Amino acid sequence: MIERERAARDRNVVRRGDGGAWHRWLPGVATLRTYQRAWLAHDLFAGVALTAVLVPVGMSYAQAAGLPVVAGLNATIAALVGYAIFGPSRILVLGPDSALAALIAGAIAPLAHVALVGPLAGSMPLPGLPAISLADASRLITGALAIAMVSVADISVLSRMFARDDGRETDRNQELIALGAANLLAGTLRGCAVSSSSSRTPVALAAGARTQLTSVVAAGCIALLLVAPTLLARVPLAALAAVVIYSASGLVDVRAVIRLFTVRRGECAVSILCFAGVVLLGVVPGILLAVGLSLLSFVWRAWHPYDAVLGRVEGMHGYHDVSRHPDARRMPGLVAFRWDAPLFHANATIFRDHVHDAIADANAPVRCVVIAAEPITDVDVTAADMLATLRDELAARRITLHFAEMKGPVKDRLRAYGLFDKIGADHFFPTVTDAVLHFARARKETATARRARR
């Protein structure tokens, strides 16, 4: 309870200092404007404690990536300072990462013949742009894209997680700005790519970190080690290798794969294929394969979504899937059909075929089709043309086409295509129940008129 009250008090103090517009772009500066003296001891201690973790981790990941250990330290300093200035989270810690180390190694492999910076120097490097030819830069683009995708995914997940635990809100755009600033600064200091980590930030939290000053203190401590390089000269390479091995062992989560196999085998297959791609093709091609398979899986689910014929279930509100409720009652002459995905060029024909199949499977001659359109979040031009064709096909068979529960933005799309007026505003209903009642009244009026003519 005390911790929650303290977090709420700290949060209110920081929010009161976010007045100026430019401070939204520099959250670290906004925090310093309202900095409390009571936080200083916590931030100083947390910064020093964090250094004990960041130094071996930064050196190890740089070596694993095929870079001099000083590149890892330079990148760590840049990441800490860059995120402390631009990052919205007061406790998130950036630096070299185990996943990025493998990506960096794969990305710079074509440039292995290029001379590297060399042994640890006894001073901080001056900021400057790296000397690299256009040809070399073009060969690094693919690896850079893979590194960017992994970094963005990491910081998006971790920033939300720690913000939720701390009772705060995160600004995703500002997170990307801070990540970009940290990597730009790391590049100018001859460092390597950096990202967030689920292991370093908890260290800062456990040490009592309050604000971004923790990262600045840690950066200062590492800078002192760079100007006194003999302090690190006797660190065994085996110790750095142990850090890499320990971190790499956590990259393979067997329990997560088993869980995927249990709950969703398709995603498990994608996971195994991605792992095999990294092992057989290399890190960067494996990452690109993973992205491609993920997109293909998404498109496949949208291409073949779930659909259902609906009926009325006794004691339940609305209309429900008859395959899940065998006792559901369907009104003779009417088919209520639900499509659980946007309508676009890839699945438009499948939608049309499934509507005709539902009509063919009906127990009585069909005179009305009601599309339960709430799950349909978009309709592209090809799908709109298909709906116009479907309407004409059904009209030729003396079957009316109605839509129920369609969202306003989707109706706006149909108006832009000219389809809304063609179908008729009286063919759109707020609920499936309203559409069914309209059909029942129309059928009753037709029957009454026929009897009157007799």
Tab-separated table of C-alpha atoms in Angstrom:
chain	number	residue	atom	x	y	z
A	1	MET	CA	0.000	0.000	0.000
A	2	ILE	CA	2.827	2.399	0.896
A	3	GLU	CA	4.585	1.641	-2.399
A	4	ARG	CA	1.413	2.357	-4.395
A	5	GLU	CA	0.834	5.639	-2.564
A	6	ARG	CA	4.437	6.682	-3.174
A	7	ALA	CA	4.151	5.800	-6.894
A	8	ALA	CA	0.944	7.815	-7.170
A	9	ARG	CA	2.565	10.796	-5.426
A	10	ASP	CA	5.631	10.608	-7.678
A	11	ARG	CA	3.429	10.353	-10.750
A	12	ASN	CA	1.457	13.447	-9.795
A	13	VAL	CA	4.668	15.418	-9.259
A	14	VAL	CA	5.962	14.496	-12.711
A	15	ARG	CA	2.647	15.253	-14.403
A	16	ARG	CA	2.534	18.745	-12.905
A	17	GLY	CA	5.842	19.473	-14.581
A	18	ASP	CA	4.860	18.484	-18.109
A	19	GLY	CA	3.480	21.886	-19.014
A	20	GLY	CA	5.517	23.104	-21.976
A	21	ALA	CA	4.977	21.656	-25.429
A	22	TRP	CA	8.688	20.969	-26.001
A	23	HIS	CA	8.853	18.980	-22.776
A	24	ARG	CA	6.651	16.337	-24.395
A	25	TRP	CA	9.560	15.640	-26.727
A	26	LEU	CA	12.080	15.628	-23.853
A	27	PRO	CA	10.407	13.738	-20.993
A	28	GLY	CA	13.692	13.414	-19.115
A	29	VAL	CA	14.052	17.201	-18.966
A	30	ALA	CA	10.457	17.491	-17.751
A	31	THR	CA	11.267	15.073	-14.926
A	32	LEU	CA	14.351	17.032	-13.864
A	33	ARG	CA	12.318	20.244	-13.622
A	34	THR	CA	10.297	18.723	-10.772
A	35	TYR	CA	12.984	16.480	-9.349
A	36	GLN	CA	12.655	15.777	-5.623
A	37	ARG	CA	15.697	15.720	-3.378
A	38	ALA	CA	14.465	12.514	-1.744
A	39	TRP	CA	14.858	10.669	-5.043
A	40	LEU	CA	18.562	11.473	-5.440
A	41	ALA	CA	19.957	8.835	-3.078
A	42	HIS	CA	17.798	6.141	-4.675
A	43	ASP	CA	18.838	7.098	-8.203
A	44	LEU	CA	22.535	7.299	-7.313
A	45	PHE	CA	22.533	3.895	-5.648
A	46	ALA	CA	20.495	2.332	-8.461
A	47	GLY	CA	22.825	3.808	-11.087
A	48	VAL	CA	25.933	2.381	-9.424
A	49	ALA	CA	24.255	-0.998	-8.903
A	50	LEU	CA	23.105	-1.037	-12.508
A	51	THR	CA	26.673	-0.447	-13.684
A	52	ALA	CA	27.707	-3.791	-12.208
A	53	VAL	CA	25.303	-5.481	-14.610
A	54	LEU	CA	25.678	-3.240	-17.648
A	55	VAL	CA	29.473	-3.453	-17.950
A	56	PRO	CA	29.866	-7.247	-18.318
A	57	VAL	CA	26.649	-7.524	-20.338
A	58	GLY	CA	27.646	-4.760	-22.758
A	59	MET	CA	31.141	-6.187	-23.236
A	60	SER	CA	29.826	-9.731	-23.667
A	61	TYR	CA	27.191	-8.892	-26.251
A	62	ALA	CA	29.644	-6.781	-28.240
A	63	GLN	CA	32.089	-9.680	-28.323
A	64	ALA	CA	29.305	-12.082	-29.290
A	65	ALA	CA	28.434	-9.763	-32.185
A	66	GLY	CA	32.039	-9.830	-33.397
A	67	LEU	CA	32.797	-6.290	-32.223
A	68	PRO	CA	35.425	-4.934	-29.829
A	69	VAL	CA	34.244	-4.896	-26.236
A	70	VAL	CA	34.582	-1.112	-26.194
A	71	ALA	CA	31.785	-0.909	-28.772
A	72	GLY	CA	29.429	-2.482	-26.257
A	73	LEU	CA	30.417	0.005	-23.557
A	74	ASN	CA	30.093	2.972	-25.918
A	75	ALA	CA	26.682	1.751	-27.029
A	76	THR	CA	25.588	1.294	-23.422
A	77	ILE	CA	26.539	4.875	-22.530
A	78	ALA	CA	24.755	6.222	-25.603
A	79	ALA	CA	21.632	4.170	-24.930
A	80	LEU	CA	21.441	5.253	-21.295
A	81	VAL	CA	21.883	8.949	-22.044
A	82	GLY	CA	19.729	8.967	-25.183
A	83	TYR	CA	16.783	7.236	-23.547
A	84	ALA	CA	17.143	9.270	-20.348
A	85	ILE	CA	16.560	12.423	-22.416
A	86	PHE	CA	13.943	11.241	-24.920
A	87	GLY	CA	12.355	8.201	-23.243
A	88	PRO	CA	8.918	8.517	-21.607
A	89	SER	CA	9.539	5.727	-19.085
A	90	ARG	CA	11.380	6.792	-15.954
A	91	ILE	CA	12.893	3.362	-15.275
A	92	LEU	CA	13.282	1.512	-18.612
A	93	VAL	CA	16.949	0.681	-19.312
A	94	LEU	CA	18.358	0.305	-22.840
A	95	GLY	CA	21.600	-1.252	-24.017
A	96	PRO	CA	23.091	-4.057	-26.130
A	97	ASP	CA	20.813	-7.090	-26.202
A	98	SER	CA	21.329	-10.825	-26.666
A	99	ALA	CA	18.875	-11.033	-29.562
A	100	LEU	CA	20.473	-8.040	-31.270
A	101	ALA	CA	23.966	-9.494	-30.827
A	102	ALA	CA	23.144	-12.372	-33.147
A	103	LEU	CA	21.487	-10.031	-35.640
A	104	ILE	CA	24.459	-7.664	-35.604
A	105	ALA	CA	26.870	-10.535	-36.174
A	106	GLY	CA	24.847	-11.681	-39.172
A	107	ALA	CA	24.471	-8.154	-40.533
A	108	ILE	CA	28.180	-7.267	-40.445
A	109	ALA	CA	29.398	-10.657	-41.665
A	110	PRO	CA	29.798	-9.342	-45.274
A	111	LEU	CA	32.107	-6.625	-43.903
A	112	ALA	CA	34.303	-8.972	-41.877
A	113	HIS	CA	37.353	-7.915	-43.882
A	114	VAL	CA	36.956	-4.286	-42.784
A	115	ALA	CA	39.323	-3.217	-39.984
A	116	LEU	CA	37.616	-2.726	-36.622
A	117	VAL	CA	38.227	-0.062	-33.978
A	118	GLY	CA	40.860	-2.092	-32.112
A	119	PRO	CA	41.643	-2.624	-28.423
A	120	LEU	CA	40.084	-0.697	-25.588
A	121	ALA	CA	41.248	2.915	-25.707
A	122	GLY	CA	41.950	5.016	-22.687
A	123	SER	CA	39.438	7.752	-23.426
A	124	MET	CA	35.873	8.433	-24.432
A	125	PRO	CA	35.403	8.519	-28.218
A	126	LEU	CA	34.473	11.812	-29.807
A	127	PRO	CA	31.076	11.743	-31.548
A	128	GLY	CA	31.339	11.333	-35.298
A	129	LEU	CA	29.786	9.605	-38.268
A	130	PRO	CA	31.270	6.211	-39.184
A	131	ALA	CA	33.366	6.050	-42.345
A	132	ILE	CA	31.471	3.620	-44.568
A	133	SER	CA	31.037	3.401	-48.307
A	134	LEU	CA	27.683	3.398	-50.069
A	135	ALA	CA	28.299	-0.170	-51.235
A	136	ASP	CA	28.862	-1.362	-47.664
A	137	ALA	CA	25.818	0.551	-46.453
A	138	SER	CA	23.623	-1.139	-49.064
A	139	ARG	CA	24.764	-4.539	-47.812
A	140	LEU	CA	23.805	-3.593	-44.262
A	141	ILE	CA	20.252	-2.477	-45.048
A	142	THR	CA	18.668	-5.920	-44.706
A	143	GLY	CA	20.315	-6.546	-41.360
A	144	ALA	CA	19.409	-3.060	-40.165
A	145	LEU	CA	15.742	-3.665	-40.967
A	146	ALA	CA	15.781	-6.931	-39.030
A	147	ILE	CA	17.453	-5.226	-36.052
A	148	ALA	CA	14.898	-2.402	-36.189
A	149	MET	CA	11.955	-4.816	-36.207
A	150	VAL	CA	13.265	-6.765	-33.212
A	151	SER	CA	14.129	-3.577	-31.294
A	152	VAL	CA	10.727	-1.991	-31.881
A	153	ALA	CA	8.941	-5.178	-30.821
A	154	ASP	CA	11.042	-5.444	-27.651
A	155	ILE	CA	10.614	-1.869	-26.494
A	156	SER	CA	6.887	-1.835	-27.317
A	157	VAL	CA	6.217	-4.879	-25.139
A	158	LEU	CA	8.538	-3.980	-22.261
A	159	SER	CA	7.524	-0.321	-22.020
A	160	ARG	CA	3.849	-1.312	-21.751
A	161	MET	CA	4.638	-4.025	-19.210
A	162	PHE	CA	6.656	-1.823	-16.858
A	163	ALA	CA	4.298	1.118	-17.312
A	164	ARG	CA	1.352	-1.085	-16.344
A	165	ASP	CA	3.183	-2.409	-13.272
A	166	ASP	CA	3.991	1.161	-12.217
A	167	GLY	CA	0.462	2.434	-12.871
A	168	ARG	CA	1.534	4.735	-15.694
A	169	GLU	CA	0.676	5.268	-19.335
A	170	THR	CA	3.253	4.971	-22.104
A	171	ASP	CA	3.602	7.036	-25.267
A	172	ARG	CA	4.440	4.631	-28.097
A	173	ASN	CA	5.535	7.352	-30.493
A	174	GLN	CA	7.868	8.825	-27.892
A	175	GLU	CA	9.270	5.339	-27.216
A	176	LEU	CA	10.216	5.051	-30.892
A	177	ILE	CA	11.771	8.528	-30.840
A	178	ALA	CA	13.821	7.578	-27.782
A	179	LEU	CA	14.889	4.262	-29.329
A	180	GLY	CA	15.979	6.035	-32.494
A	181	ALA	CA	17.846	8.715	-30.543
A	182	ALA	CA	19.658	6.096	-28.458
A	183	ASN	CA	20.755	4.182	-31.560
A	184	LEU	CA	21.831	7.344	-33.387
A	185	LEU	CA	23.936	8.384	-30.408
A	186	ALA	CA	25.377	4.862	-30.153
A	187	GLY	CA	26.368	5.041	-33.814
A	188	THR	CA	28.123	8.368	-33.421
A	189	LEU	CA	30.092	6.943	-30.455
A	190	ARG	CA	31.176	3.875	-32.487
A	191	GLY	CA	28.863	1.609	-30.542
A	192	CYS	CA	26.461	-1.107	-31.656
A	193	ALA	CA	22.679	-1.270	-31.930
A	194	VAL	CA	20.774	-1.113	-28.642
A	195	SER	CA	17.333	-2.042	-27.411
A	196	SER	CA	15.410	-2.599	-24.192
A	197	SER	CA	15.931	-5.649	-22.027
A	198	SER	CA	13.745	-7.544	-19.592
A	199	SER	CA	16.769	-8.281	-17.387
A	200	ARG	CA	18.375	-4.858	-16.901
A	201	THR	CA	15.282	-2.835	-16.017
A	202	PRO	CA	14.294	-5.100	-13.068
A	203	VAL	CA	17.804	-4.533	-11.676
A	204	ALA	CA	17.187	-0.787	-11.674
A	205	LEU	CA	13.784	-1.283	-10.066
A	206	ALA	CA	15.157	-3.589	-7.379
A	207	ALA	CA	17.878	-1.041	-6.601
A	208	GLY	CA	15.232	1.646	-6.022
A	209	ALA	CA	15.422	3.694	-9.235
A	210	ARG	CA	13.029	6.654	-9.306
A	211	THR	CA	13.797	8.576	-12.506
A	212	GLN	CA	15.909	8.675	-15.656
A	213	LEU	CA	18.780	10.010	-13.557
A	214	THR	CA	19.581	6.380	-12.735
A	215	SER	CA	20.574	5.807	-16.363
A	216	VAL	CA	22.663	8.985	-16.428
A	217	VAL	CA	24.541	7.896	-13.289
A	218	ALA	CA	25.171	4.453	-14.761
A	219	ALA	CA	26.426	6.042	-17.989
A	220	GLY	CA	28.815	8.206	-15.985
A	221	CYS	CA	30.182	5.197	-14.113
A	222	ILE	CA	30.830	3.337	-17.365
A	223	ALA	CA	32.500	6.422	-18.826
A	224	LEU	CA	34.892	6.422	-15.854
A	225	LEU	CA	35.824	2.842	-16.706
A	226	LEU	CA	36.602	3.898	-20.263
A	227	VAL	CA	39.021	6.601	-19.154
A	228	ALA	CA	40.648	4.097	-16.777
A	229	PRO	CA	40.838	1.025	-19.051
A	230	THR	CA	43.220	-0.901	-16.808
A	231	LEU	CA	40.307	-1.563	-14.452
A	232	LEU	CA	38.838	-3.918	-17.064
A	233	ALA	CA	42.071	-5.302	-18.470
A	234	ARG	CA	42.100	-8.379	-16.225
A	235	VAL	CA	38.492	-9.409	-16.850
A	236	PRO	CA	38.727	-12.988	-18.222
A	237	LEU	CA	37.222	-13.563	-21.653
A	238	ALA	CA	35.742	-16.747	-20.204
A	239	ALA	CA	33.637	-14.588	-17.880
A	240	LEU	CA	32.240	-12.671	-20.847
A	241	ALA	CA	31.558	-15.946	-22.642
A	242	ALA	CA	29.675	-17.195	-19.586
A	243	VAL	CA	27.414	-14.130	-19.702
A	244	VAL	CA	26.650	-14.764	-23.378
A	245	ILE	CA	25.969	-18.469	-22.834
A	246	TYR	CA	23.674	-17.759	-19.895
A	247	SER	CA	21.739	-15.154	-21.884
A	248	ALA	CA	21.513	-17.370	-24.963
A	249	SER	CA	20.102	-20.219	-22.895
A	250	GLY	CA	17.071	-18.079	-22.130
A	251	LEU	CA	16.303	-17.360	-25.783
A	252	VAL	CA	14.833	-20.842	-26.334
A	253	ASP	CA	11.596	-21.208	-24.376
A	254	VAL	CA	10.638	-24.867	-24.686
A	255	ARG	CA	7.614	-24.468	-22.418
A	256	ALA	CA	6.202	-21.763	-24.674
A	257	VAL	CA	6.544	-24.054	-27.709
A	258	ILE	CA	4.788	-26.883	-25.854
A	259	ARG	CA	2.004	-24.496	-24.864
A	260	LEU	CA	1.615	-23.373	-28.476
A	261	PHE	CA	1.390	-27.003	-29.571
A	262	THR	CA	-1.356	-27.554	-27.012
A	263	VAL	CA	-3.483	-24.477	-27.675
A	264	ARG	CA	-2.744	-23.583	-31.322
A	265	ARG	CA	-0.748	-25.968	-33.477
A	266	GLY	CA	-0.624	-23.651	-36.471
A	267	GLU	CA	1.307	-21.030	-34.511
A	268	CYS	CA	3.518	-23.785	-33.098
A	269	ALA	CA	4.400	-24.858	-36.649
A	270	VAL	CA	5.255	-21.255	-37.560
A	271	SER	CA	7.457	-20.995	-34.459
A	272	ILE	CA	9.362	-24.182	-35.319
A	273	LEU	CA	9.809	-23.111	-38.948
A	274	CYS	CA	11.178	-19.734	-37.814
A	275	PHE	CA	13.643	-21.458	-35.487
A	276	ALA	CA	14.722	-23.794	-38.277
A	277	GLY	CA	15.096	-20.819	-40.617
A	278	VAL	CA	17.481	-19.062	-38.224
A	279	VAL	CA	19.550	-22.241	-37.750
A	280	LEU	CA	19.700	-23.258	-41.419
A	281	LEU	CA	19.629	-19.910	-43.258
A	282	GLY	CA	21.236	-17.536	-40.782
A	283	VAL	CA	19.972	-14.924	-38.358
A	284	VAL	CA	18.862	-12.171	-40.738
A	285	PRO	CA	17.260	-14.490	-43.351
A	286	GLY	CA	15.625	-16.352	-40.470
A	287	ILE	CA	14.121	-13.144	-39.090
A	288	LEU	CA	12.821	-12.186	-42.531
A	289	LEU	CA	11.375	-15.695	-42.905
A	290	ALA	CA	9.635	-15.291	-39.540
A	291	VAL	CA	8.116	-11.966	-40.612
A	292	GLY	CA	6.998	-13.472	-43.917
A	293	LEU	CA	5.413	-16.503	-42.242
A	294	SER	CA	3.633	-14.278	-39.711
A	295	LEU	CA	2.180	-12.121	-42.491
A	296	LEU	CA	1.193	-15.226	-44.456
A	297	SER	CA	-0.534	-16.664	-41.382
A	298	PHE	CA	-2.435	-13.407	-40.877
A	299	VAL	CA	-3.517	-13.256	-44.519
A	300	TRP	CA	-4.564	-16.917	-44.440
A	301	ARG	CA	-6.829	-16.336	-41.430
A	302	ALA	CA	-8.397	-13.331	-43.166
A	303	TRP	CA	-8.645	-15.298	-46.414
A	304	HIS	CA	-10.478	-18.228	-44.815
A	305	PRO	CA	-12.221	-16.754	-41.758
A	306	TYR	CA	-14.894	-18.400	-39.694
A	307	ASP	CA	-18.474	-17.997	-40.903
A	308	ALA	CA	-21.757	-19.241	-39.540
A	309	VAL	CA	-25.457	-19.598	-40.219
A	310	LEU	CA	-27.409	-18.096	-37.322
A	311	GLY	CA	-30.555	-19.137	-35.501
A	312	ARG	CA	-32.625	-18.206	-32.450
A	313	VAL	CA	-31.813	-20.059	-29.222
A	314	GLU	CA	-34.452	-20.339	-26.515
A	315	GLY	CA	-33.520	-18.284	-23.457
A	316	MET	CA	-30.650	-16.439	-25.190
A	317	HIS	CA	-30.640	-12.940	-26.604
A	318	GLY	CA	-29.959	-12.448	-30.299
A	319	TYR	CA	-28.973	-14.985	-32.958
A	320	HIS	CA	-26.263	-17.610	-32.587
A	321	ASP	CA	-24.215	-20.110	-34.569
A	322	VAL	CA	-26.422	-23.125	-35.356
A	323	SER	CA	-23.371	-25.427	-35.514
A	324	ARG	CA	-22.664	-24.628	-31.843
A	325	HIS	CA	-26.326	-24.642	-30.847
A	326	PRO	CA	-28.065	-27.567	-32.573
A	327	ASP	CA	-31.363	-26.605	-30.906
A	328	ALA	CA	-31.343	-23.158	-32.543
A	329	ARG	CA	-34.466	-22.384	-34.574
A	330	ARG	CA	-34.155	-20.944	-38.072
A	331	MET	CA	-37.000	-19.029	-39.665
A	332	PRO	CA	-38.199	-20.823	-42.810
A	333	GLY	CA	-37.375	-18.858	-45.941
A	334	LEU	CA	-34.597	-16.809	-44.299
A	335	VAL	CA	-30.844	-17.353	-43.950
A	336	ALA	CA	-28.946	-15.282	-41.382
A	337	PHE	CA	-25.244	-15.450	-42.281
A	338	ARG	CA	-22.254	-14.111	-40.324
A	339	TRP	CA	-18.747	-13.492	-41.723
A	340	ASP	CA	-16.025	-12.952	-39.110
A	341	ALA	CA	-13.503	-10.878	-41.072
A	342	PRO	CA	-13.116	-7.818	-43.294
A	343	LEU	CA	-14.174	-8.285	-46.907
A	344	PHE	CA	-11.357	-7.763	-49.392
A	345	HIS	CA	-10.182	-9.037	-52.752
A	346	ALA	CA	-8.670	-12.269	-51.393
A	347	ASN	CA	-11.810	-13.556	-49.656
A	348	ALA	CA	-14.608	-11.869	-51.623
A	349	THR	CA	-15.266	-14.876	-53.864
A	350	ILE	CA	-15.145	-17.236	-50.878
A	351	PHE	CA	-17.761	-15.100	-49.099
A	352	ARG	CA	-20.038	-15.215	-52.146
A	353	ASP	CA	-19.666	-18.992	-52.498
A	354	HIS	CA	-20.395	-19.583	-48.813
A	355	VAL	CA	-23.562	-17.482	-48.992
A	356	HIS	CA	-24.788	-19.591	-51.923
A	357	ASP	CA	-23.854	-22.757	-50.003
A	358	ALA	CA	-25.875	-21.591	-46.995
A	359	ILE	CA	-28.877	-20.992	-49.271
A	360	ALA	CA	-28.499	-24.448	-50.802
A	361	ASP	CA	-28.341	-26.094	-47.358
A	362	ALA	CA	-31.537	-24.413	-46.126
A	363	ASN	CA	-34.488	-26.680	-45.284
A	364	ALA	CA	-37.000	-24.493	-47.134
A	365	PRO	CA	-36.931	-22.259	-50.226
A	366	VAL	CA	-35.063	-19.077	-49.296
A	367	ARG	CA	-36.555	-15.665	-49.946
A	368	CYS	CA	-34.266	-13.489	-47.795
A	369	VAL	CA	-30.585	-13.449	-46.810
A	370	VAL	CA	-29.515	-11.353	-43.816
A	371	ILE	CA	-25.792	-10.662	-43.476
A	372	ALA	CA	-24.832	-10.144	-39.821
A	373	ALA	CA	-22.168	-7.570	-40.672
A	374	GLU	CA	-20.869	-6.488	-37.264
A	375	PRO	CA	-17.572	-8.463	-37.614
A	376	ILE	CA	-16.993	-6.979	-41.092
A	377	THR	CA	-14.712	-4.018	-40.341
A	378	ASP	CA	-13.845	-3.058	-43.924
A	379	VAL	CA	-14.947	-3.599	-47.523
A	380	ASP	CA	-12.559	-2.883	-50.383
A	381	VAL	CA	-13.486	-2.099	-54.000
A	382	THR	CA	-13.271	-5.711	-55.182
A	383	ALA	CA	-15.492	-6.877	-52.323
A	384	ALA	CA	-17.990	-4.084	-53.052
A	385	ASP	CA	-18.224	-5.225	-56.676
A	386	MET	CA	-18.780	-8.765	-55.402
A	387	LEU	CA	-21.637	-7.588	-53.153
A	388	ALA	CA	-23.272	-5.857	-56.115
A	389	THR	CA	-22.961	-9.060	-58.148
A	390	LEU	CA	-24.312	-11.134	-55.250
A	391	ARG	CA	-27.302	-8.814	-54.908
A	392	ASP	CA	-28.109	-9.194	-58.610
A	393	GLU	CA	-27.701	-12.984	-58.465
A	394	LEU	CA	-30.027	-13.252	-55.485
A	395	ALA	CA	-32.552	-10.861	-57.035
A	396	ALA	CA	-32.667	-13.088	-60.126
A	397	ARG	CA	-33.699	-15.924	-57.794
A	398	ARG	CA	-36.280	-13.678	-56.059
A	399	ILE	CA	-34.169	-13.494	-52.894
A	400	THR	CA	-33.700	-10.169	-51.114
A	401	LEU	CA	-30.381	-9.223	-49.525
A	402	HIS	CA	-30.326	-7.400	-46.178
A	403	PHE	CA	-27.511	-6.257	-43.889
A	404	ALA	CA	-27.707	-5.990	-40.106
A	405	GLU	CA	-25.460	-4.436	-37.453
A	406	MET	CA	-23.099	-2.918	-40.021
A	407	LYS	CA	-20.698	-0.357	-38.563
A	408	GLY	CA	-20.950	3.283	-39.612
A	409	PRO	CA	-17.477	3.497	-41.221
A	410	VAL	CA	-18.265	0.446	-43.357
A	411	LYS	CA	-21.525	2.052	-44.478
A	412	ASP	CA	-19.523	5.132	-45.412
A	413	ARG	CA	-17.339	2.923	-47.597
A	414	LEU	CA	-20.407	1.530	-49.354
A	415	ARG	CA	-21.723	5.060	-49.904
A	416	ALA	CA	-18.408	6.062	-51.466
A	417	TYR	CA	-18.622	3.062	-53.797
A	418	GLY	CA	-22.241	3.930	-54.697
A	419	LEU	CA	-23.358	0.552	-53.364
A	420	PHE	CA	-25.340	1.795	-50.371
A	421	ASP	CA	-27.877	3.613	-52.551
A	422	LYS	CA	-27.956	0.743	-55.044
A	423	ILE	CA	-28.852	-1.761	-52.343
A	424	GLY	CA	-31.229	0.685	-50.669
A	425	ALA	CA	-31.171	2.234	-47.206
A	426	ASP	CA	-34.255	0.186	-46.276
A	427	HIS	CA	-32.130	-2.978	-46.616
A	428	PHE	CA	-29.883	-2.039	-43.663
A	429	PHE	CA	-31.057	-2.807	-40.124
A	430	PRO	CA	-29.621	-2.060	-36.674
A	431	THR	CA	-29.917	-5.690	-35.512
A	432	VAL	CA	-30.474	-9.135	-36.974
A	433	THR	CA	-33.717	-9.322	-35.005
A	434	ASP	CA	-35.008	-6.182	-36.739
A	435	ALA	CA	-34.166	-7.652	-40.143
A	436	VAL	CA	-35.930	-10.927	-39.297
A	437	LEU	CA	-39.022	-9.103	-38.019
A	438	HIS	CA	-39.089	-7.010	-41.204
A	439	PHE	CA	-39.002	-10.191	-43.296
A	440	ALA	CA	-41.737	-11.777	-41.182
A	441	ARG	CA	-44.001	-8.728	-41.572
A	442	ALA	CA	-43.369	-8.556	-45.322
A	443	ARG	CA	-44.139	-12.251	-45.718
A	444	LYS	CA	-47.334	-11.879	-43.679
A	445	GLU	CA	-48.447	-8.875	-45.745
A	446	THR	CA	-47.772	-10.792	-48.958
A	447	ALA	CA	-49.800	-13.767	-47.730
A	448	THR	CA	-52.681	-11.475	-46.706
A	449	ALA	CA	-52.674	-9.782	-50.112
A	450	ARG	CA	-52.779	-13.144	-51.880
A	451	ARG	CA	-55.750	-14.290	-49.822
A	452	ALA	CA	-57.539	-11.008	-50.560
A	453	ARG	CA	-57.079	-11.506	-54.307
A	454	ARG	CA	-58.612	-14.946	-54.065
